[in-house]
Amino acid sequence: MRLPQEMDDPNKSVEEKELVYDFNCVSCNLNEKAHYKGTKPPFSRNIILKYPSYVMKDPFSPPGKGEVLMLGADCAICDKPVCISKECSIFYMKLFCINCAKQSLEKFPVEIQSKINSNKK
Ligand SMILES: [Zn+2]
Ligand SMILES: [Zn+2]
């Protein structure tokens, strides 16, 4: 028998559940389940990411090896999730979705600008 206050405790149930993020790229609509968002995935050893990213456990990696797949990150301007594919985002200090990068083109250095311009989307 469960005590009612145990069942009603919202913090407890959140902690017990494995948190899964619905990662949905704004640019290409890639949809994946991310197991972690941040810079230090708890299920991976020795991996520290340069910026907070959506990370999923590598389904093809043997257990305990701690391989991870980086899906993407929130765009530094519009804050929407974008995948790390070259067609969808550009990395310059932070990750930017290609739409924001194009709109703020003059803020990027010339070599980044040409990368953004070479994007076909
Ligand atoms: Zn994408
Ligand atoms: Zn953006």
PDB file of C-alpha atoms and ligand atoms in Angstrom:
ATOM      1  CA  MET A   1       0.000   0.000   0.000  1.00  0.00           C
ATOM      2  CA  ARG A   2       1.295   3.420  -0.905  1.00  0.00           C
ATOM      3  CA  LEU A   3       0.973   6.493   1.193  1.00  0.00           C
ATOM      4  CA  PRO A   4      -0.840   9.285  -0.627  1.00  0.00           C
ATOM      5  CA  GLN A   5       1.901  11.869  -0.044  1.00  0.00           C
ATOM      6  CA  GLU A   6       4.425   9.596  -1.721  1.00  0.00           C
ATOM      7  CA  MET A   7       2.351   9.390  -4.841  1.00  0.00           C
ATOM      8  CA  ASP A   8       1.731  13.119  -4.948  1.00  0.00           C
ATOM      9  CA  ASP A   9       5.329  14.164  -4.594  1.00  0.00           C
ATOM     10  CA  PRO A  10       6.178  15.516  -8.045  1.00  0.00           C
ATOM     11  CA  ASN A  11       9.905  15.880  -7.376  1.00  0.00           C
ATOM     12  CA  LYS A  12      10.273  12.258  -6.494  1.00  0.00           C
ATOM     13  CA  SER A  13       8.747  10.855  -9.644  1.00  0.00           C
ATOM     14  CA  VAL A  14      10.853  13.184 -11.816  1.00  0.00           C
ATOM     15  CA  GLU A  15      14.035  12.000 -10.158  1.00  0.00           C
ATOM     16  CA  GLU A  16      13.206   8.358 -10.540  1.00  0.00           C
ATOM     17  CA  LYS A  17      12.327   8.560 -14.192  1.00  0.00           C
ATOM     18  CA  GLU A  18      15.060   8.686 -16.742  1.00  0.00           C
ATOM     19  CA  LEU A  19      14.790  12.061 -18.349  1.00  0.00           C
ATOM     20  CA  VAL A  20      14.377  11.988 -22.089  1.00  0.00           C
ATOM     21  CA  TYR A  21      14.409  15.060 -24.245  1.00  0.00           C
ATOM     22  CA  ASP A  22      12.526  15.216 -27.483  1.00  0.00           C
ATOM     23  CA  PHE A  23      15.098  16.572 -29.834  1.00  0.00           C
ATOM     24  CA  ASN A  24      13.550  18.076 -32.924  1.00  0.00           C
ATOM     25  CA  CYS A  25      15.770  20.009 -35.296  1.00  0.00           C
ATOM     26  CA  VAL A  26      14.088  23.258 -36.432  1.00  0.00           C
ATOM     27  CA  SER A  27      15.830  23.083 -39.743  1.00  0.00           C
ATOM     28  CA  CYS A  28      15.569  19.488 -41.015  1.00  0.00           C
ATOM     29  CA  ASN A  29      12.980  18.104 -38.584  1.00  0.00           C
ATOM     30  CA  LEU A  30      15.288  15.358 -37.432  1.00  0.00           C
ATOM     31  CA  ASN A  31      13.575  13.754 -34.471  1.00  0.00           C
ATOM     32  CA  GLU A  32      15.498  11.798 -31.889  1.00  0.00           C
ATOM     33  CA  LYS A  33      15.360  11.051 -28.216  1.00  0.00           C
ATOM     34  CA  ALA A  34      18.151  12.717 -26.325  1.00  0.00           C
ATOM     35  CA  HIS A  35      19.159  11.291 -22.958  1.00  0.00           C
ATOM     36  CA  TYR A  36      20.973  14.311 -21.722  1.00  0.00           C
ATOM     37  CA  LYS A  37      21.336  17.990 -22.307  1.00  0.00           C
ATOM     38  CA  GLY A  38      24.461  19.699 -21.067  1.00  0.00           C
ATOM     39  CA  THR A  39      28.213  19.455 -21.280  1.00  0.00           C
ATOM     40  CA  LYS A  40      29.047  16.397 -19.154  1.00  0.00           C
ATOM     41  CA  PRO A  41      26.947  13.358 -20.043  1.00  0.00           C
ATOM     42  CA  PRO A  42      26.641  11.266 -16.857  1.00  0.00           C
ATOM     43  CA  PHE A  43      26.643   8.014 -18.825  1.00  0.00           C
ATOM     44  CA  SER A  44      29.917   8.787 -20.497  1.00  0.00           C
ATOM     45  CA  ARG A  45      33.370   8.980 -19.016  1.00  0.00           C
ATOM     46  CA  ASN A  46      35.894  11.592 -20.058  1.00  0.00           C
ATOM     47  CA  ILE A  47      33.611  13.413 -22.405  1.00  0.00           C
ATOM     48  CA  ILE A  48      33.200  17.094 -21.851  1.00  0.00           C
ATOM     49  CA  LEU A  49      31.415  18.981 -24.551  1.00  0.00           C
ATOM     50  CA  LYS A  50      32.342  22.466 -25.621  1.00  0.00           C
ATOM     51  CA  TYR A  51      28.804  23.760 -25.239  1.00  0.00           C
ATOM     52  CA  PRO A  52      25.535  22.428 -23.814  1.00  0.00           C
ATOM     53  CA  SER A  53      24.324  19.836 -26.257  1.00  0.00           C
ATOM     54  CA  TYR A  54      21.642  17.242 -26.701  1.00  0.00           C
ATOM     55  CA  VAL A  55      23.291  13.877 -26.290  1.00  0.00           C
ATOM     56  CA  MET A  56      22.020  10.363 -26.767  1.00  0.00           C
ATOM     57  CA  LYS A  57      23.603   7.109 -25.707  1.00  0.00           C
ATOM     58  CA  ASP A  58      25.158   5.401 -28.662  1.00  0.00           C
ATOM     59  CA  PRO A  59      22.900   2.396 -29.285  1.00  0.00           C
ATOM     60  CA  PHE A  60      25.723   0.595 -31.092  1.00  0.00           C
ATOM     61  CA  SER A  61      28.272   1.100 -28.372  1.00  0.00           C
ATOM     62  CA  PRO A  62      28.962  -1.814 -25.986  1.00  0.00           C
ATOM     63  CA  PRO A  63      27.620  -1.185 -22.462  1.00  0.00           C
ATOM     64  CA  GLY A  64      30.099   0.580 -20.211  1.00  0.00           C
ATOM     65  CA  LYS A  65      32.110   2.056 -23.022  1.00  0.00           C
ATOM     66  CA  GLY A  66      30.241   5.286 -22.715  1.00  0.00           C
ATOM     67  CA  GLU A  67      30.129   6.286 -26.320  1.00  0.00           C
ATOM     68  CA  VAL A  68      27.690   9.072 -27.015  1.00  0.00           C
ATOM     69  CA  LEU A  69      26.133  10.655 -30.039  1.00  0.00           C
ATOM     70  CA  MET A  70      25.784  14.377 -30.166  1.00  0.00           C
ATOM     71  CA  LEU A  71      22.525  15.349 -31.760  1.00  0.00           C
ATOM     72  CA  GLY A  72      22.697  19.097 -31.612  1.00  0.00           C
ATOM     73  CA  ALA A  73      22.186  22.059 -29.345  1.00  0.00           C
ATOM     74  CA  ASP A  74      19.947  25.029 -28.817  1.00  0.00           C
ATOM     75  CA  CYS A  75      20.694  27.852 -31.221  1.00  0.00           C
ATOM     76  CA  ALA A  76      22.537  30.639 -29.429  1.00  0.00           C
ATOM     77  CA  ILE A  77      20.185  33.234 -30.903  1.00  0.00           C
ATOM     78  CA  CYS A  78      16.661  31.802 -31.194  1.00  0.00           C
ATOM     79  CA  ASP A  79      17.127  29.092 -28.548  1.00  0.00           C
ATOM     80  CA  LYS A  80      15.557  26.426 -30.731  1.00  0.00           C
ATOM     81  CA  PRO A  81      17.125  22.984 -31.013  1.00  0.00           C
ATOM     82  CA  VAL A  82      19.162  22.482 -34.136  1.00  0.00           C
ATOM     83  CA  CYS A  83      21.160  19.436 -35.221  1.00  0.00           C
ATOM     84  CA  ILE A  84      24.879  19.528 -35.908  1.00  0.00           C
ATOM     85  CA  SER A  85      24.535  18.695 -39.573  1.00  0.00           C
ATOM     86  CA  LYS A  86      26.291  21.160 -41.869  1.00  0.00           C
ATOM     87  CA  GLU A  87      23.017  21.963 -43.583  1.00  0.00           C
ATOM     88  CA  CYS A  88      21.318  22.981 -40.356  1.00  0.00           C
ATOM     89  CA  SER A  89      23.806  24.795 -38.194  1.00  0.00           C
ATOM     90  CA  ILE A  90      27.093  26.587 -38.042  1.00  0.00           C
ATOM     91  CA  PHE A  91      29.527  26.510 -35.168  1.00  0.00           C
ATOM     92  CA  TYR A  92      31.323  29.651 -34.180  1.00  0.00           C
ATOM     93  CA  MET A  93      32.014  29.823 -30.432  1.00  0.00           C
ATOM     94  CA  LYS A  94      28.446  28.570 -30.066  1.00  0.00           C
ATOM     95  CA  LEU A  95      26.039  26.690 -32.246  1.00  0.00           C
ATOM     96  CA  PHE A  96      23.727  28.753 -34.448  1.00  0.00           C
ATOM     97  CA  CYS A  97      20.892  27.539 -36.592  1.00  0.00           C
ATOM     98  CA  ILE A  98      21.433  28.377 -40.231  1.00  0.00           C
ATOM     99  CA  ASN A  99      18.490  30.782 -40.341  1.00  0.00           C
ATOM    100  CA  CYS A 100      19.825  32.918 -37.514  1.00  0.00           C
ATOM    101  CA  ALA A 101      23.328  32.726 -38.966  1.00  0.00           C
ATOM    102  CA  LYS A 102      22.047  34.099 -42.264  1.00  0.00           C
ATOM    103  CA  GLN A 103      20.121  36.846 -40.548  1.00  0.00           C
ATOM    104  CA  SER A 104      23.153  37.893 -38.510  1.00  0.00           C
ATOM    105  CA  LEU A 105      25.663  37.252 -41.229  1.00  0.00           C
ATOM    106  CA  GLU A 106      27.658  40.439 -40.674  1.00  0.00           C
ATOM    107  CA  LYS A 107      28.375  39.439 -37.082  1.00  0.00           C
ATOM    108  CA  PHE A 108      30.465  36.470 -38.153  1.00  0.00           C
ATOM    109  CA  PRO A 109      34.054  36.526 -39.409  1.00  0.00           C
ATOM    110  CA  VAL A 110      34.526  36.375 -43.162  1.00  0.00           C
ATOM    111  CA  GLU A 111      35.517  32.708 -43.289  1.00  0.00           C
ATOM    112  CA  ILE A 112      32.405  31.748 -41.346  1.00  0.00           C
ATOM    113  CA  GLN A 113      30.301  33.981 -43.583  1.00  0.00           C
ATOM    114  CA  SER A 114      31.469  32.138 -46.668  1.00  0.00           C
ATOM    115  CA  LYS A 115      30.612  28.831 -44.985  1.00  0.00           C
ATOM    116  CA  ILE A 116      27.146  30.142 -44.220  1.00  0.00           C
ATOM    117  CA  ASN A 117      26.747  31.414 -47.770  1.00  0.00           C
ATOM    118  CA  SER A 118      27.813  28.092 -49.237  1.00  0.00           C
ATOM    119  CA  ASN A 119      24.896  26.514 -47.431  1.00  0.00           C
ATOM    120  CA  LYS A 120      22.326  25.565 -50.024  1.00  0.00           C
ATOM    121  CA  LYS A 121      19.291  25.743 -47.803  1.00  0.00           C
TER     122      LYS A 121
HETATM  123 ZN    ZN B   1      18.884  19.406 -38.771  1.00  0.00          ZN
HETATM  124 ZN    ZN B   2      18.403  30.196 -34.430  1.00  0.00          ZN
END
